[in-house]
CSV table of C-alpha atoms and ligand atoms in Angstrom, one decimal:
chain,number,residue,atom,x,y,z
R,1,MET,CA,18.1,7.9,27.5
R,2,GLU,CA,15.0,9.2,25.8
R,3,ILE,CA,14.1,7.6,22.9
R,4,LYS,CA,12.9,10.4,20.5
R,5,ARG,CA,12.9,9.7,16.5
R,6,ILE,CA,12.7,6.2,15.3
R,7,ALA,CA,13.8,4.3,12.2
R,8,VAL,CA,11.2,1.5,10.8
R,9,LEU,CA,12.3,-0.8,8.4
R,10,GLY,CA,9.8,-1.8,6.1
R,11,ALA,CA,7.0,-0.1,4.7
R,12,GLY,CA,4.7,-3.3,4.2
R,13,GLN,CA,1.9,-4.3,6.9
R,14,MET,CA,3.6,-4.3,10.1
R,15,GLY,CA,6.3,-1.7,9.0
R,16,ASN,CA,3.3,1.4,8.1
R,17,GLY,CA,1.7,-0.1,11.3
R,18,ILE,CA,4.0,0.4,13.4
R,19,ALA,CA,5.6,3.5,12.0
R,20,HIS,CA,1.3,4.9,12.3
R,21,VAL,CA,1.8,3.9,16.1
R,22,CYS,CA,5.2,5.5,16.3
R,23,ALA,CA,4.4,8.5,14.6
R,24,GLN,CA,0.3,9.2,16.7
R,25,ALA,CA,2.9,8.5,20.8
R,26,GLY,CA,4.9,11.8,18.6
R,27,PHE,CA,8.0,10.7,18.4
R,28,GLU,CA,10.0,11.7,15.2
R,29,VAL,CA,9.4,8.6,12.0
R,30,LYS,CA,11.9,7.2,9.6
R,31,MET,CA,10.0,4.9,7.4
R,32,ARG,CA,12.4,3.1,5.5
R,33,ASP,CA,12.0,1.0,2.1
R,34,ILE,CA,14.0,-0.3,-0.6
R,35,GLU,CA,11.2,1.2,-3.9
R,36,GLN,CA,9.0,4.8,-3.5
R,37,ARG,CA,6.5,1.8,-4.6
R,38,PHE,CA,6.1,-0.1,-1.1
R,39,LEU,CA,6.6,3.6,0.3
R,40,ASP,CA,3.5,5.2,-1.1
R,41,ARG,CA,1.5,2.1,-0.4
R,42,GLY,CA,3.1,2.2,3.0
R,43,PHE,CA,1.5,5.7,3.2
R,44,GLU,CA,-1.9,5.3,2.0
R,45,THR,CA,-3.0,2.6,4.3
R,46,ILE,CA,-1.3,4.5,7.2
R,47,LYS,CA,-4.2,7.2,5.8
R,48,LYS,CA,-6.4,5.1,5.0
R,49,ASN,CA,-5.7,3.3,8.5
R,50,LEU,CA,-6.3,6.8,10.5
R,51,GLY,CA,-9.3,8.3,8.5
R,52,ARG,CA,-11.5,5.4,10.4
R,53,GLY,CA,-10.6,7.4,13.3
R,54,VAL,CA,-11.6,10.4,11.8
R,55,LYS,CA,-14.8,9.4,10.3
R,56,LYS,CA,-15.5,7.9,13.7
R,57,GLY,CA,-14.6,11.7,15.7
R,58,ARG,CA,-12.1,10.3,17.0
R,59,MET,CA,-9.6,12.8,15.7
R,60,THR,CA,-9.9,15.9,13.4
R,61,GLN,CA,-8.2,15.5,9.5
R,62,GLU,CA,-5.7,17.8,11.2
R,63,GLU,CA,-4.6,15.7,13.7
R,64,ALA,CA,-4.5,12.9,11.4
R,65,ASP,CA,-2.0,15.7,9.1
R,66,ALA,CA,0.0,15.8,11.6
R,67,ILE,CA,0.8,12.7,12.4
R,68,VAL,CA,1.9,11.7,8.8
R,69,ALA,CA,3.7,14.1,8.4
R,70,ARG,CA,5.9,13.0,11.8
R,71,ILE,CA,7.2,10.4,9.4
R,72,GLU,CA,9.7,11.2,7.1
R,73,GLY,CA,9.8,8.3,3.9
R,74,VAL,CA,12.9,7.0,3.0
R,75,LEU,CA,14.9,5.2,0.4
R,76,ASP,CA,18.5,5.1,1.8
R,77,LEU,CA,19.4,3.3,4.6
R,78,LYS,CA,22.1,5.8,6.0
R,79,ARG,CA,19.3,8.5,5.9
R,80,ALA,CA,17.8,6.0,8.0
R,81,VAL,CA,19.4,5.5,10.9
R,82,GLU,CA,22.7,7.6,11.1
R,83,ASP,CA,20.1,10.1,13.5
R,84,ALA,CA,18.2,6.8,15.0
R,85,ASP,CA,18.0,6.5,19.0
R,86,LEU,CA,15.8,2.9,18.0
R,87,VAL,CA,15.4,1.5,14.8
R,88,ILE,CA,12.1,-1.1,14.6
R,89,GLU,CA,13.2,-3.6,11.7
R,90,ALA,CA,9.5,-5.1,10.0
R,91,ILE,CA,12.1,-6.9,7.0
R,92,PRO,CA,11.0,-9.9,5.6
R,93,GLU,CA,11.7,-12.7,7.3
R,94,ILE,CA,14.0,-14.7,5.5
R,95,VAL,CA,17.0,-14.8,7.9
R,96,GLN,CA,20.3,-13.9,5.8
R,97,LEU,CA,18.6,-10.6,4.7
R,98,LYS,CA,17.4,-9.3,8.4
R,99,LEU,CA,21.6,-11.2,10.0
R,100,ASP,CA,23.1,-9.0,6.6
R,101,THR,CA,20.9,-5.8,7.0
R,102,TRP,CA,21.6,-6.2,11.0
R,103,LYS,CA,25.0,-5.9,10.6
R,104,GLU,CA,25.1,-3.1,8.1
R,105,VAL,CA,22.9,-1.0,10.4
R,106,ASP,CA,24.4,-1.3,13.3
R,107,GLY,CA,27.6,0.6,11.4
R,108,LEU,CA,25.7,3.0,10.2
R,109,ALA,CA,23.6,3.7,13.2
R,110,PRO,CA,24.8,6.0,16.5
R,111,GLU,CA,26.5,4.6,18.9
R,112,HIS,CA,23.7,4.8,21.9
R,113,ALA,CA,21.2,2.9,19.6
R,114,ILE,CA,18.9,0.4,20.5
R,115,LEU,CA,17.6,-2.3,17.4
R,116,ALA,CA,14.8,-4.0,17.3
R,117,SER,CA,13.4,-6.9,15.8
R,118,ASN,CA,9.3,-7.4,14.3
R,119,THR,CA,10.4,-11.0,13.1
R,120,SER,CA,8.1,-13.3,14.0
R,121,SER,CA,10.1,-16.4,14.5
R,122,ILE,CA,13.9,-15.7,14.2
R,123,SER,CA,16.7,-16.1,16.7
R,124,ILE,CA,16.9,-12.6,18.3
R,125,THR,CA,20.1,-14.0,19.4
R,126,GLN,CA,21.4,-14.9,16.3
R,127,MET,CA,20.9,-11.3,14.6
R,128,ALA,CA,22.3,-10.0,18.0
R,129,ALA,CA,25.2,-11.9,17.2
R,130,MET,CA,26.3,-9.4,14.2
R,131,THR,CA,26.3,-6.4,15.7
R,132,LYS,CA,28.8,-5.4,18.4
R,133,ARG,CA,26.0,-4.2,20.3
R,134,PRO,CA,24.1,-7.3,21.9
R,135,GLU,CA,23.1,-5.5,25.2
R,136,LYS,CA,21.3,-3.1,22.8
R,137,PHE,CA,19.6,-5.9,20.6
R,138,ILE,CA,16.1,-7.0,20.8
R,139,GLY,CA,11.9,-8.3,20.3
R,140,MET,CA,9.6,-6.2,19.8
R,141,HIS,CA,7.0,-7.9,18.7
R,142,PHE,CA,3.7,-6.5,17.2
R,143,PHE,CA,0.5,-8.0,15.7
R,144,ASN,CA,-1.8,-7.3,13.0
R,145,PRO,CA,-3.2,-5.1,12.7
R,146,VAL,CA,-0.7,-3.1,14.5
R,147,PRO,CA,-2.8,0.4,15.2
R,148,VAL,CA,-5.6,-2.2,16.8
R,149,MET,CA,-4.1,-5.1,19.2
R,150,LYS,CA,-3.0,-3.9,22.4
R,151,LEU,CA,0.2,-6.8,23.0
R,152,VAL,CA,3.9,-6.0,22.4
R,153,GLU,CA,5.4,-9.1,23.4
R,154,ILE,CA,9.7,-8.0,24.2
R,155,ILE,CA,11.7,-10.6,23.6
R,156,ARG,CA,15.4,-10.7,25.4
R,157,GLY,CA,18.4,-12.1,23.3
R,158,ALA,CA,21.2,-14.2,25.2
R,159,ALA,CA,23.0,-11.3,25.8
R,160,THR,CA,20.1,-8.6,26.6
R,161,SER,CA,20.5,-5.8,29.2
R,162,ASP,CA,18.0,-5.3,32.1
R,163,GLU,CA,18.8,-1.5,31.4
R,164,THR,CA,17.4,-1.8,27.3
R,165,VAL,CA,14.4,-4.3,28.2
R,166,ARG,CA,13.4,-1.3,30.1
R,167,VAL,CA,14.1,1.4,27.8
R,168,ILE,CA,12.2,-1.0,25.1
R,169,GLU,CA,8.9,-1.5,27.3
R,170,ASP,CA,8.7,2.6,28.8
R,171,VAL,CA,8.6,3.0,24.6
R,172,SER,CA,6.0,0.7,23.9
R,173,HIS,CA,3.4,1.6,27.1
R,174,ARG,CA,3.9,5.0,24.9
R,175,LEU,CA,3.1,4.3,21.9
R,176,GLY,CA,-0.1,2.3,24.8
R,177,LYS,CA,0.3,-1.0,24.2
R,178,GLU,CA,0.5,-3.4,26.7
R,179,THR,CA,3.8,-5.6,27.3
R,180,VAL,CA,5.2,-9.2,28.3
R,181,ILE,CA,8.8,-10.3,28.3
R,182,VAL,CA,9.4,-13.8,27.2
R,183,ASN,CA,12.7,-15.6,26.7
R,184,GLU,CA,14.0,-15.7,23.1
R,185,ALA,CA,13.0,-19.5,22.8
R,186,PRO,CA,11.6,-20.4,18.6
R,187,GLY,CA,8.1,-19.4,18.3
R,188,PHE,CA,8.1,-16.6,21.7
R,189,ALA,CA,5.2,-17.2,24.3
R,190,VAL,CA,2.4,-15.3,21.4
R,191,ASN,CA,3.3,-18.0,18.1
R,192,ARG,CA,4.3,-21.1,20.2
R,193,LEU,CA,0.9,-21.2,20.7
R,194,LEU,CA,-0.9,-19.6,17.3
R,195,VAL,CA,0.5,-21.4,14.4
R,196,PRO,CA,-0.4,-24.9,16.2
R,197,ALA,CA,-3.3,-24.1,16.9
R,198,ILE,CA,-4.5,-22.2,13.5
R,199,ASN,CA,-2.8,-25.9,11.9
R,200,GLU,CA,-4.7,-28.0,13.9
R,201,ALA,CA,-8.2,-26.3,12.2
R,202,ILE,CA,-5.5,-27.3,9.0
R,203,PHE,CA,-5.6,-30.6,10.0
R,204,ALA,CA,-9.2,-30.9,10.1
R,205,VAL,CA,-10.1,-29.4,8.1
R,206,GLN,CA,-8.1,-31.4,5.6
R,207,GLU,CA,-9.1,-34.8,7.5
R,208,HIS,CA,-13.1,-33.5,6.2
R,209,VAL,CA,-13.6,-33.6,10.5
R,210,ALA,CA,-15.2,-30.1,10.1
R,211,THR,CA,-15.5,-27.7,6.6
R,212,ILE,CA,-13.8,-24.3,6.3
R,213,GLU,CA,-16.9,-22.2,7.4
R,214,ASP,CA,-18.2,-24.9,10.2
R,215,MET,CA,-14.2,-24.8,11.9
R,216,ASP,CA,-14.2,-20.6,11.6
R,217,LYS,CA,-17.9,-20.4,13.0
R,218,ALA,CA,-17.1,-23.7,15.5
R,219,ILE,CA,-14.0,-21.6,17.0
R,220,LYS,CA,-15.6,-18.3,16.7
R,221,LEU,CA,-19.2,-18.9,18.5
R,222,GLY,CA,-17.2,-21.4,20.9
R,223,LEU,CA,-14.5,-19.6,21.4
R,224,ASN,CA,-14.8,-16.4,21.3
R,225,TRP,CA,-12.2,-15.8,18.6
R,226,PRO,CA,-13.0,-12.6,16.8
R,227,MET,CA,-11.9,-14.2,13.5
R,228,GLY,CA,-12.1,-18.0,13.3
R,229,PRO,CA,-9.1,-20.1,12.3
R,230,LEU,CA,-9.0,-20.1,8.8
R,231,THR,CA,-9.6,-16.3,8.2
R,232,LEU,CA,-7.0,-15.6,11.1
R,233,ALA,CA,-4.6,-17.9,8.8
R,234,ASP,CA,-5.8,-16.0,5.9
R,235,PHE,CA,-5.3,-12.3,7.3
R,236,VAL,CA,-1.7,-13.2,8.8
R,237,GLY,CA,-0.8,-14.5,5.5
R,238,LEU,CA,-0.6,-18.9,4.8
R,239,ASP,CA,3.2,-18.5,3.0
R,240,THR,CA,4.2,-16.4,6.9
R,241,LEU,CA,2.3,-19.2,8.5
R,242,LEU,CA,4.0,-21.9,7.1
R,243,TYR,CA,7.5,-19.7,7.8
R,244,ILE,CA,7.1,-19.9,11.1
R,245,SER,CA,5.7,-23.9,11.0
R,246,ASP,CA,9.2,-25.2,9.7
R,247,TYR,CA,10.6,-23.0,11.7
R,248,LEU,CA,9.2,-24.4,14.4
R,249,PHE,CA,9.8,-28.1,13.4
R,250,ASP,CA,13.3,-26.9,12.2
R,251,GLU,CA,14.0,-25.5,15.1
R,252,PHE,CA,12.3,-28.1,18.2
R,253,LYS,CA,13.0,-31.3,15.7
R,254,ASP,CA,9.5,-32.1,17.6
R,255,PRO,CA,5.8,-33.7,15.1
R,256,LYS,CA,4.1,-31.7,17.0
R,257,TYR,CA,5.1,-29.1,14.5
R,258,ARG,CA,4.7,-30.0,11.4
R,259,ALA,CA,2.7,-27.4,8.6
R,260,PRO,CA,-0.4,-30.0,7.3
R,261,SER,CA,0.3,-31.3,3.2
R,262,LEU,CA,-3.0,-28.3,2.7
R,263,LEU,CA,-0.8,-26.0,3.9
R,264,ARG,CA,1.8,-26.2,1.7
R,265,LYS,CA,-0.2,-27.1,-1.0
R,266,MET,CA,-1.8,-24.0,-0.5
R,267,VAL,CA,1.5,-21.5,-0.5
R,268,ARG,CA,3.1,-23.8,-3.8
R,269,ALA,CA,-0.2,-22.4,-5.7
R,270,GLY,CA,-0.3,-19.4,-4.7
R,271,TRP,CA,-3.2,-18.9,-2.3
R,272,LEU,CA,-1.4,-16.8,0.2
R,273,GLY,CA,-4.8,-15.6,1.8
R,274,ARG,CA,-6.3,-12.4,1.9
R,275,LYS,CA,-3.4,-10.1,0.7
R,276,ALA,CA,-3.4,-12.7,-2.7
R,277,GLY,CA,-7.4,-12.5,-3.1
R,278,ARG,CA,-7.5,-16.4,-2.6
R,279,GLY,CA,-6.3,-18.7,0.6
R,280,PHE,CA,-9.2,-21.1,2.6
R,281,TYR,CA,-11.7,-18.3,1.5
R,282,ASP,CA,-11.8,-16.5,-2.6
R,283,TYR,CA,-11.7,-12.5,-1.8
R,284,SER,CA,-12.6,-11.3,-5.8
R,285,GLY,CA,-16.6,-11.0,-4.8
R,286,GLU,CA,-18.4,-8.4,-2.5
R,287,GLN,CA,-17.9,-11.4,0.5
R,288,PRO,CA,-15.6,-14.3,1.2
R,289,THR,CA,-16.7,-17.2,0.7
R,290,PRO,CA,-14.8,-21.0,1.3
R,291,ILE,CA,-13.0,-22.0,-1.0
R,292,LYS,CA,-13.6,-26.0,-2.3
R,293,LEU,CA,-11.0,-28.8,-1.2
B,1,3HC,N1,-5.9,-0.5,11.2
B,1,3HC,C1,-6.9,0.5,11.6
B,1,3HC,N2,-8.1,0.4,12.4
B,1,3HC,C2,-8.4,-0.6,12.1
B,1,3HC,C3,-8.1,-1.7,11.4
B,1,3HC,C4,-6.7,-1.7,11.1
B,1,3HC,N3,-6.1,-2.3,10.0
B,1,3HC,N4,-8.0,-2.6,11.0
B,1,3HC,C5,-9.6,-2.7,12.3
B,1,3HC,N5,-9.4,-1.8,13.4
B,1,3HC,C6,-10.5,-1.1,13.2
B,1,3HC,C7,-11.6,0.2,13.7
B,1,3HC,O1,-11.5,0.6,12.8
B,1,3HC,C8,-12.4,-1.1,14.3
B,1,3HC,O2,-12.6,1.0,15.4
B,1,3HC,P1,-13.3,0.6,16.6
B,1,3HC,O3,-13.3,0.3,17.7
B,1,3HC,O4,-12.3,1.4,17.7
B,1,3HC,O5,-14.5,1.2,15.0
B,1,3HC,C9,-11.7,-2.2,15.0
B,1,3HC,O6,-10.7,-1.8,14.9
B,1,3HC,C10,-12.8,-3.2,14.9
B,1,3HC,O7,-12.8,-2.8,13.3
B,1,3HC,P2,-13.9,-4.0,12.5
B,1,3HC,O8,-15.1,-3.4,12.7
B,1,3HC,O9,-13.7,-3.1,10.8
B,1,3HC,O10,-13.5,-5.1,12.4
B,1,3HC,P3,-13.7,-6.1,13.6
B,1,3HC,O11,-14.6,-6.1,14.8
B,1,3HC,O12,-13.9,-7.5,12.5
B,1,3HC,O13,-11.9,-6.2,14.0
B,1,3HC,C11,-9.9,-6.7,14.4
B,1,3HC,C12,-11.1,-6.7,13.3
B,1,3HC,C13,-10.2,-5.8,14.3
B,1,3HC,C14,-9.4,-7.2,12.7
B,1,3HC,C15,-10.0,-8.8,14.8
B,1,3HC,O14,-11.7,-9.2,14.1
B,1,3HC,C16,-9.3,-9.5,15.3
B,1,3HC,O15,-8.8,-9.1,16.6
B,1,3HC,N6,-9.1,-10.5,14.8
B,1,3HC,C17,-8.0,-11.4,14.9
B,1,3HC,C18,-6.7,-10.2,14.3
B,1,3HC,C19,-5.1,-11.1,15.1
B,1,3HC,O16,-5.4,-11.8,15.7
B,1,3HC,N7,-4.3,-11.1,14.6
B,1,3HC,C20,-2.7,-11.2,15.4
B,1,3HC,C21,-2.9,-12.4,14.0
B,1,3HC,S1,-0.5,-13.2,15.0
B,1,3HC,C22,0.3,-11.8,14.6
B,1,3HC,O17,0.1,-10.6,14.5
B,1,3HC,C23,2.1,-12.2,14.5
B,1,3HC,C24,2.3,-12.7,13.5
B,1,3HC,O18,3.7,-12.6,14.2
B,1,3HC,C25,1.8,-13.8,12.7
């Protein structure tokens, strides 16, 4: 089976990044969101990120324009998926929203289409069960920023067929990504490690083991992480982090996955990280400055 047309559901941080790399790889893309302003914002980000490549001489403005032209912004779900060979979903991590969306998409997408979720934690098997094609359902977990990060974590649900895995491996390679294949389990492979690691850094800060800045400096320089864990928490979004922590805790029933109370307090305050202008750092000035705890 050859994939030519890809529908990306969601034009947010992950959705626009996925649409960008798909169009750059030559696929015909429809990017769908529920309001025009979300689509506009998605296109703006894609143009800005392609502009980095133009500035550095890696592509011409004409090439960047041609990539954008391969993406059609769409509001209507039926129109987005009716001729798709592959649907990649990157809508908010709300279980019922994902289940309802997949049920609807299953009725609208062609029979041969593969359905892939970019969920960071929700069960692939549970979403697949909403469709009449669980063997064609799979997890395709991208990382932020999508155009830069090399990995696609491919997740097999209980019923995912070998053929579906093969096609998705091939598509991911065409996107210039490396792949790992994991069997479904809460947090898959990457977030199972990343989320407890970030949480441990938050516990350490909460217990005054180190300041926010020093904790970041220690891990950045001591472990060669590109960002310290608290900077990374702000980058991922504290709401997303809390959501995944609670999900891991609920699924495993193991206290090692519990979320730090400081994280919960900050989410309740609306300090969601970089996107909110405030998280462990305040982003209102020239340089991010650590907040007072
Ligand atoms: N889109 C496109 N390109 C981007 C970009 C973006 N949003 N952000 C940065 N870049 C490019 C830059 O143009 C630059 O390209 P070049 O090397 O070819 O010149 C390159 O990336 C490096 O960028 P910068 O020099 O501006 O900055 P840094 O060297 O500090 O790198 C970073 C920025 C790539 C974001 C780096 O800090 C990093 O890798 N951070 C960790 C990111 C990470 O861990 N992501 C995973 C989060 S977890 C997740 O997504 C899973 C979810 O389920 C929670």
